Each structure stands twice: as C-alpha cells, then as structure tokens.
mmCIF file of C-alpha atoms in Angstrom:
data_model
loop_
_atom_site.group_PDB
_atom_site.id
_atom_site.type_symbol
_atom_site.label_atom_id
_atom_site.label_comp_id
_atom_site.label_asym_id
_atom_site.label_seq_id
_atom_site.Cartn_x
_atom_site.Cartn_y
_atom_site.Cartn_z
ATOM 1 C CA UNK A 1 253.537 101.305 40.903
ATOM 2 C CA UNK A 2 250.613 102.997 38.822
ATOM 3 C CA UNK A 3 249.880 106.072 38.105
ATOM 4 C CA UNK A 4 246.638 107.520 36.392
ATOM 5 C CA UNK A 5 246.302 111.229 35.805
ATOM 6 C CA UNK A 6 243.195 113.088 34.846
ATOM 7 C CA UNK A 7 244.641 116.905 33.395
ATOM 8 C CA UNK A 8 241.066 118.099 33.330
ATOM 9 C CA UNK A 9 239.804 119.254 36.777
ATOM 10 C CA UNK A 10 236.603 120.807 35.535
ATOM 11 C CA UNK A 11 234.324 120.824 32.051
ATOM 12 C CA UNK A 12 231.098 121.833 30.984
ATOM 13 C CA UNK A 13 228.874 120.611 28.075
ATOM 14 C CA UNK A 14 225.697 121.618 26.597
ATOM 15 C CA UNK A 15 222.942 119.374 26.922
ATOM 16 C CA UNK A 16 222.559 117.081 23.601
ATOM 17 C CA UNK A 17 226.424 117.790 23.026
ATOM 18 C CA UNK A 18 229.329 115.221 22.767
ATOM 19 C CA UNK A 19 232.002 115.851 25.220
ATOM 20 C CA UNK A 20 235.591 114.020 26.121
ATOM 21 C CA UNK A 21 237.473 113.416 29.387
ATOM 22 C CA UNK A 22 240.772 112.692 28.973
ATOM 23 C CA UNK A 23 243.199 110.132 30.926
ATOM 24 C CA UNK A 24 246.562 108.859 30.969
ATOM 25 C CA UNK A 25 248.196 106.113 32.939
ATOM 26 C CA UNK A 26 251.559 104.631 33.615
ATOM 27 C CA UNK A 27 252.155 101.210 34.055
ATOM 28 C CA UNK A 28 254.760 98.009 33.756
ATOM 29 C CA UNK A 29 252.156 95.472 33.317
ATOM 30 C CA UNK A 30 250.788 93.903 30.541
ATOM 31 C CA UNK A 31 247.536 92.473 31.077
ATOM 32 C CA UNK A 32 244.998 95.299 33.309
ATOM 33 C CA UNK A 33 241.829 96.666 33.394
ATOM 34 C CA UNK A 34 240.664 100.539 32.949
ATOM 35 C CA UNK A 35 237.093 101.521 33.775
ATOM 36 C CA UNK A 36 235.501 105.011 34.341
ATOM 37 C CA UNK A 37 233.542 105.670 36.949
ATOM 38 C CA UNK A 38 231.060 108.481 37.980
ATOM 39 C CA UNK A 39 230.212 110.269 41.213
ATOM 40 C CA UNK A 40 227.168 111.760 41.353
ATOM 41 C CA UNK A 41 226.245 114.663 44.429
ATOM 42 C CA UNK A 42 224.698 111.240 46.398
ATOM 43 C CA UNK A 43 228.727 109.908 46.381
ATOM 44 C CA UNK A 44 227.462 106.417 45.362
ATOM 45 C CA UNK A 45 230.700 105.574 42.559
ATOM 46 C CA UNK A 46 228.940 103.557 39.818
ATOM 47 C CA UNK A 47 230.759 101.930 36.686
ATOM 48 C CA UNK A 48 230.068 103.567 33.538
ATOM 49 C CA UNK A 49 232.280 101.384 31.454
ATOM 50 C CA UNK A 50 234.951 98.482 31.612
ATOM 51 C CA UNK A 51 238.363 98.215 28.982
ATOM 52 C CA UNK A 52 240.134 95.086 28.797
ATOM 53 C CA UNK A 53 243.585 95.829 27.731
ATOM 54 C CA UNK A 54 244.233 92.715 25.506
ATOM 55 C CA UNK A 55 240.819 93.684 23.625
ATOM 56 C CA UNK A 56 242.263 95.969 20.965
ATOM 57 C CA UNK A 57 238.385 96.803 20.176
ATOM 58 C CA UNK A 58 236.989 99.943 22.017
ATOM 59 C CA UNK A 59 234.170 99.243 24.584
ATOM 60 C CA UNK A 60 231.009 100.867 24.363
ATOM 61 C CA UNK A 61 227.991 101.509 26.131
ATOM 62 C CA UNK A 62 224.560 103.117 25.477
ATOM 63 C CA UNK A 63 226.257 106.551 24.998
ATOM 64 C CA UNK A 64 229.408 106.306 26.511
ATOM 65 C CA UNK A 65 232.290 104.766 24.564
ATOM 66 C CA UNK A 66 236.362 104.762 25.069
ATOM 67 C CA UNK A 67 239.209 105.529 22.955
ATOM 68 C CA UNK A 68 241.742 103.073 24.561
ATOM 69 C CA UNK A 69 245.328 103.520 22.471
ATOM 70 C CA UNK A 70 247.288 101.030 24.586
ATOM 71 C CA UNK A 71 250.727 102.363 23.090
ATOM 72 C CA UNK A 72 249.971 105.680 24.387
ATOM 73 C CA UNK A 73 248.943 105.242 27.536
ATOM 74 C CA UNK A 74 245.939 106.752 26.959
ATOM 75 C CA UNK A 75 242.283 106.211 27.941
ATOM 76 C CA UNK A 76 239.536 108.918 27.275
ATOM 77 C CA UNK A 77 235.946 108.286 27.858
ATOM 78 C CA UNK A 78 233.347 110.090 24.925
ATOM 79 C CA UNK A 79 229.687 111.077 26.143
ATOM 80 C CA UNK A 80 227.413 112.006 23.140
ATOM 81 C CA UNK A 81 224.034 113.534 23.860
ATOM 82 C CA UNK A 82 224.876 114.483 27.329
ATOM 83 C CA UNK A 83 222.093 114.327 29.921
ATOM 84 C CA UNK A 84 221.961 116.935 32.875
ATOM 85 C CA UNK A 85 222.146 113.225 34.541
ATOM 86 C CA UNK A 86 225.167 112.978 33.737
ATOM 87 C CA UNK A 87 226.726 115.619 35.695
ATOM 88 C CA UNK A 88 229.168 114.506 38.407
ATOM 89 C CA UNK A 89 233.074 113.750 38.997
ATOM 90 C CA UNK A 90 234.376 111.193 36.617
ATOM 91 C CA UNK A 91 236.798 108.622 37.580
ATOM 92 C CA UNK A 92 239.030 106.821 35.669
ATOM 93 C CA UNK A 93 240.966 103.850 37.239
ATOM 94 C CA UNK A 94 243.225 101.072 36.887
ATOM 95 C CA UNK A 95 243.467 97.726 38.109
ATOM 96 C CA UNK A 96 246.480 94.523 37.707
ATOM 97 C CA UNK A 97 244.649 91.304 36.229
ATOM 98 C CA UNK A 98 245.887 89.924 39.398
ATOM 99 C CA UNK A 99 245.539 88.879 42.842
ATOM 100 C CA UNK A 100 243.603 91.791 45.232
ATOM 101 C CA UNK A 101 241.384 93.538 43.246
ATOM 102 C CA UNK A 102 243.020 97.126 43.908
ATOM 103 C CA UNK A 103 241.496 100.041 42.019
ATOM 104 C CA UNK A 104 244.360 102.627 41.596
ATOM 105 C CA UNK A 105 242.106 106.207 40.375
ATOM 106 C CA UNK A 106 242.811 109.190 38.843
ATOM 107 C CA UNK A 107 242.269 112.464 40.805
ATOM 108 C CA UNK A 108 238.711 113.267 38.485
ATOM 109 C CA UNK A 109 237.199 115.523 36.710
ATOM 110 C CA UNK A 110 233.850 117.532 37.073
ATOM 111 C CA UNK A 111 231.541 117.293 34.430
ATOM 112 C CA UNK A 112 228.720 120.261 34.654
ATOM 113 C CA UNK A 113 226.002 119.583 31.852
ATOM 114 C CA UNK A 114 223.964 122.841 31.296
ATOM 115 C CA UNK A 115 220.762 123.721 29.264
ATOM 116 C CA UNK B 1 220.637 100.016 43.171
ATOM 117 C CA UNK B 2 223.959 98.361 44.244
ATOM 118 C CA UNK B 3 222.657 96.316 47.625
ATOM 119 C CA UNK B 4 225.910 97.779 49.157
ATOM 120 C CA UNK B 5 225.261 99.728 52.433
ATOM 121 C CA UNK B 6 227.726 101.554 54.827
ATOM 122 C CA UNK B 7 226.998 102.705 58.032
ATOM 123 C CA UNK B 8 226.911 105.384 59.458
ATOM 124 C CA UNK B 9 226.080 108.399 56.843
ATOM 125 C CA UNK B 10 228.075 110.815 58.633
ATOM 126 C CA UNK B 11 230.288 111.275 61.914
ATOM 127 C CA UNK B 12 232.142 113.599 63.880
ATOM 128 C CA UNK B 13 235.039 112.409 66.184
ATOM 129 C CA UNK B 14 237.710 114.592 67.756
ATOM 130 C CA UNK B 15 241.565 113.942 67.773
ATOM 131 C CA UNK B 16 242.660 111.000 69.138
ATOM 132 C CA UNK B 17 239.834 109.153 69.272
ATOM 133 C CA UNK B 18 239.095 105.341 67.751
ATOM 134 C CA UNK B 19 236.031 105.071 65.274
ATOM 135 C CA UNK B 20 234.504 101.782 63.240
ATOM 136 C CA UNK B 21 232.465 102.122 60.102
ATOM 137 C CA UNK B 22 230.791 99.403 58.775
ATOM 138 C CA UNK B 23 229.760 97.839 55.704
ATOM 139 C CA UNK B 24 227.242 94.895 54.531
ATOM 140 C CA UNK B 25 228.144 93.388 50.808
ATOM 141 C CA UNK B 26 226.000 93.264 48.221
ATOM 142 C CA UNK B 27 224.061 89.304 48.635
ATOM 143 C CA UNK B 28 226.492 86.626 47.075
ATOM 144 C CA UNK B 29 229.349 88.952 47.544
ATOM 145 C CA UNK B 30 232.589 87.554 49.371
ATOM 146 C CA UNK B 31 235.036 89.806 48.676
ATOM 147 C CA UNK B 32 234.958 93.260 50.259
ATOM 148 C CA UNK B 33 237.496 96.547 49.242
ATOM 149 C CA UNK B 34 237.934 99.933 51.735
ATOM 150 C CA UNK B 35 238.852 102.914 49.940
ATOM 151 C CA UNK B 36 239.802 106.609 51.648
ATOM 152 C CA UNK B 37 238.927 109.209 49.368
ATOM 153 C CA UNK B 38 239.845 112.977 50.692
ATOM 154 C CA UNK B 39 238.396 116.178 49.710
ATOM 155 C CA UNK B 40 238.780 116.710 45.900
ATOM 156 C CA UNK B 41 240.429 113.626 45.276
ATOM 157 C CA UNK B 42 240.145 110.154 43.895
ATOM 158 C CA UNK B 43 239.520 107.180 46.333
ATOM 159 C CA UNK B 44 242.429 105.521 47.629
ATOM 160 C CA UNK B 45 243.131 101.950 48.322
ATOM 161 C CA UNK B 46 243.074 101.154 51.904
ATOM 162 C CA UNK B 47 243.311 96.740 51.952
ATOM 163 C CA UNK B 48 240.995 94.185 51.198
ATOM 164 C CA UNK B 49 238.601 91.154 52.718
ATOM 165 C CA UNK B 50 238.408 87.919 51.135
ATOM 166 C CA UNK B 51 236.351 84.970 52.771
ATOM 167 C CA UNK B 52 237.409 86.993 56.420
ATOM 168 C CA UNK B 53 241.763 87.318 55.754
ATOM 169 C CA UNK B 54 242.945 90.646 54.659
ATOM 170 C CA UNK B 55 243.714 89.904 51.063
ATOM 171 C CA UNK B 56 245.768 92.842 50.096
ATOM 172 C CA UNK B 57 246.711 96.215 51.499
ATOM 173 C CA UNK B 58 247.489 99.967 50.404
ATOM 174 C CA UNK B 59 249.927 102.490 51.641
ATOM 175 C CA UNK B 60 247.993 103.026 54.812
ATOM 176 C CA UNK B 61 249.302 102.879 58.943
ATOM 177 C CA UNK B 62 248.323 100.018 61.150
ATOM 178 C CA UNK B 63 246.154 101.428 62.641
ATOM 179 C CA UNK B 64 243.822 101.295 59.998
ATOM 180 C CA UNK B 65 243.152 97.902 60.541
ATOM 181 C CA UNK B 66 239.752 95.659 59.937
ATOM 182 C CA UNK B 67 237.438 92.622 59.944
ATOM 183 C CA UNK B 68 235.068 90.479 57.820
ATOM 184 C CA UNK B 69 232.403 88.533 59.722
ATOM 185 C CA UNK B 70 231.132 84.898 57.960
ATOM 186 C CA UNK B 71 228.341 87.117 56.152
ATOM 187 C CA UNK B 72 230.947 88.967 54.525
ATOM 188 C CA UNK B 73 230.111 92.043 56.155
ATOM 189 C CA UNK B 74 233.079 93.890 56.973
ATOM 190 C CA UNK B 75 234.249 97.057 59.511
ATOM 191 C CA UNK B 76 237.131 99.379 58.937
ATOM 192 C CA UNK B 77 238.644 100.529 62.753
ATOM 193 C CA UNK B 78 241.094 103.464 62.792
ATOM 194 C CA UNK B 79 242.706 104.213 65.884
ATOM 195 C CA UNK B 80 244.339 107.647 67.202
ATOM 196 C CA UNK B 81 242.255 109.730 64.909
ATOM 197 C CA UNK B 82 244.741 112.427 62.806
ATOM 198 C CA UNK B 83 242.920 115.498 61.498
ATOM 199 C CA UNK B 84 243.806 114.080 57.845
ATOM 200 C CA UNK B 85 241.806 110.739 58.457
ATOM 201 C CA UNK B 86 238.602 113.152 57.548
ATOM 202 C CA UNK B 87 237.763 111.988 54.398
ATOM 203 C CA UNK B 88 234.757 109.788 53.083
ATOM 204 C CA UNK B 89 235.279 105.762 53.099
ATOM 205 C CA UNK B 90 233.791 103.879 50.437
ATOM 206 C CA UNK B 91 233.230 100.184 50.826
ATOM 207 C CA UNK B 92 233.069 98.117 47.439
ATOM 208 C CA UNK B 93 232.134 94.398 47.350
ATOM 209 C CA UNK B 94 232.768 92.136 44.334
ATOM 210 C CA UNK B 95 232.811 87.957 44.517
ATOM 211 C CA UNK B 96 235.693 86.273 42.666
ATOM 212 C CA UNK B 97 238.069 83.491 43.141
ATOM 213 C CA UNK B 98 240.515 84.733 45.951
ATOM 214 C CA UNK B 99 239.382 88.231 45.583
ATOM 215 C CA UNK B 100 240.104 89.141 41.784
ATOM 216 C CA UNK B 101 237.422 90.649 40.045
ATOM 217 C CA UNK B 102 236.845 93.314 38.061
ATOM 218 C CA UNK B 103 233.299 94.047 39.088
ATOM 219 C CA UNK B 104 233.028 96.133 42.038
ATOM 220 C CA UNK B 105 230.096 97.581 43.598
ATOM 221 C CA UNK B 106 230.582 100.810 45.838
ATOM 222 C CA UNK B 107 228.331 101.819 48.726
ATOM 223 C CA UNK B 108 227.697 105.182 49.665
ATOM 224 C CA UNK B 109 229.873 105.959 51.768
ATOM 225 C CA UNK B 110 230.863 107.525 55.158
ATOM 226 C CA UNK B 111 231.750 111.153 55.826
ATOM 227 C CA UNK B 112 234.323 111.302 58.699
ATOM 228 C CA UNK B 113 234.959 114.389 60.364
ATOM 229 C CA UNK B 114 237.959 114.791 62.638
ATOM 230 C CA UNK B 115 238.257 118.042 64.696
#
C-alpha cells in the first residue's frame, strides 16, 4: 500500500515571498504519478501541478514548481511570489499508472499568506 | 470552473439513517471517483464508476455502495449512518480508457452531518 505524509500541518509566508511544502511518500511501484493539490475555504480541490515519475525533469508551472528526488521519496512543491490567493490546505497525492484511478493523499498542510 | 457539481451543499441526518448524494461529471467525462475526506484530513478513496460498473474500491463497508446512470452522473448511498460518516464527499470525474487517468476534476463537495 501507499503512504504519503505531509510533516508540516501549518505555515505562513509573506506576500511576494518563496515558500516550500514538504512531502514524502512510500511506495513499491515503479511507474506513478504525484500532483499537489489546493483547497481553498470554497473546498473545491483544484490541481496545481502534475509529476510523472519516469520524467527525471522537474515540472513547473507559472509559479509553482516541484523538487521531485525519486530516490528519496521525496516530493516538495516551491511557491515564489506568494499571492494572498494562494492561501488554503495543500495536498499532495499519489496515484499507480494503473487501472482505477485512485488518488492516495497526504493529510495537508495550511498555507496562510499574510501582508 | 471545473463543470463538476454535487448535490446537496450541506445535510444533516441523524444515526441510523440512509442518505444519497449526488454528482453530475464534468461534459465528456465517463469516469467518476468518490472520496470521504474527515475533519482535518486528506480525502480518502471511497471506489470508482467507469461507463456505470464500479471500477475499483477503497477500504470502505458495504454499505457505502453506489451508481452511475448512462450520463455518467453518479450517487454515493450510505446506509445505517455512524456518527464518523460526517465528513465532506468529494466527487471527481476524469475520462480515460477503463478509468485511468491522471486528470481529475473535483466538485465541491457535500458536508454531511451525522448527529
């Protein structure tokens, strides 16, 4: 079975800062998928961004980007210039690159961006 | 916007009781995925609809059990409501060849209150 832990329950930026949420995950498989996710106050879970694990490359988007280090387990998600919008729980999950399409998440973290 | 609607917002049922939440997939969508997540958790993995079969299924007690209709709309039914079933339900939908896909799209979910 998988496992994905988040050790950081709560942080707190300031606005126009970088910040960096940490995650680890356990696993027997080879070939998966890691994404974070965010959870705003309206509950709506929306994708922030996508890791193939055979892509040694680290994915990137807008101002979000990944440190994936497959060896380690290990799957952190960077946030330059944070946004007050971007306060809300972060997910990070795992998924098999196989049949159901089972998201197996972390227990979050809370992200408070203040002025 | 994900297109991804759950009904109802919010309920209240009492011990015991039998309640149905429903969700409509995003247009194009065939595959849907129910998730439980409890207070100050991460969502958890309930089963999964694919072309109206259950394709998949977590850690979770018959009677959570469920349907997709030919629209790919889909209810989640539990039966003899436990004080521990409060939690909010997420629905995500996703389209992929016999349910695998990476790209899931979460709906707002339901609050379920158990007293």
């Amino acid at each position: 079975a998988q496992t994905v832990t988040q050790s950081q329950p709560e942080m707190s930026v300031q606005e126009a800062e970088t910040v960096t949420l940490s995650c680890t995950y356990d696993t027997s498989e080879s070939n998966y998928y890691l994404f974070w996710y965010k959870q705003p106050p309206s509950r709506q879970m929306i994708l922030v961004i996508r890791q193939e694990a055979y892509k040694q490359q680290n994915a990137t988007e807008n101002r979000f980007s990944v440190n994936f280090q497959k060896a380690a387990k290990s799957f952190s998600l960077k946030i330059s210039d944070s946004q007050l919008g971007d306060t809300a729980m972060y997910f990070c999950a795992f998924m098999k690159h196989s049949t159901a399409s089972k998201l197996t998440f972390g227990t979050g973290t809370r992200l408070q961006v203040t002025l | 916007e994900t297109g991804v609607t759950q009904s109802p917002t919010h309920l209240i049922k009492t011990r015991g009781q039998q309640v149905t939440l429903r969700c409509s997939s995003q247009s194009g969508h065939n595959t849907v995925s129910w998730y439980q997540q409890a207070l100050g958790q991460g969502p958890q993995f309930i089963f999964q609809y694919y072309r109206e079969e259950e394709n998949g299924r977590g850690n979770f007690p018959p009677r959570f059990s469920g349907l997709q209709f030919p629209n790919y709309s889909s209810e989640l039914n539990v039966n003899a409501l436990e004080l521990d079933d409060s939690a909010l339900y997420l629905c995500a939908s996703s389209s992929g060849l016999a349910g695998v896909s990476y790209e899931q799209y979460f709906g707002p979910g339901t609050r379920l209150t158990v007293t």
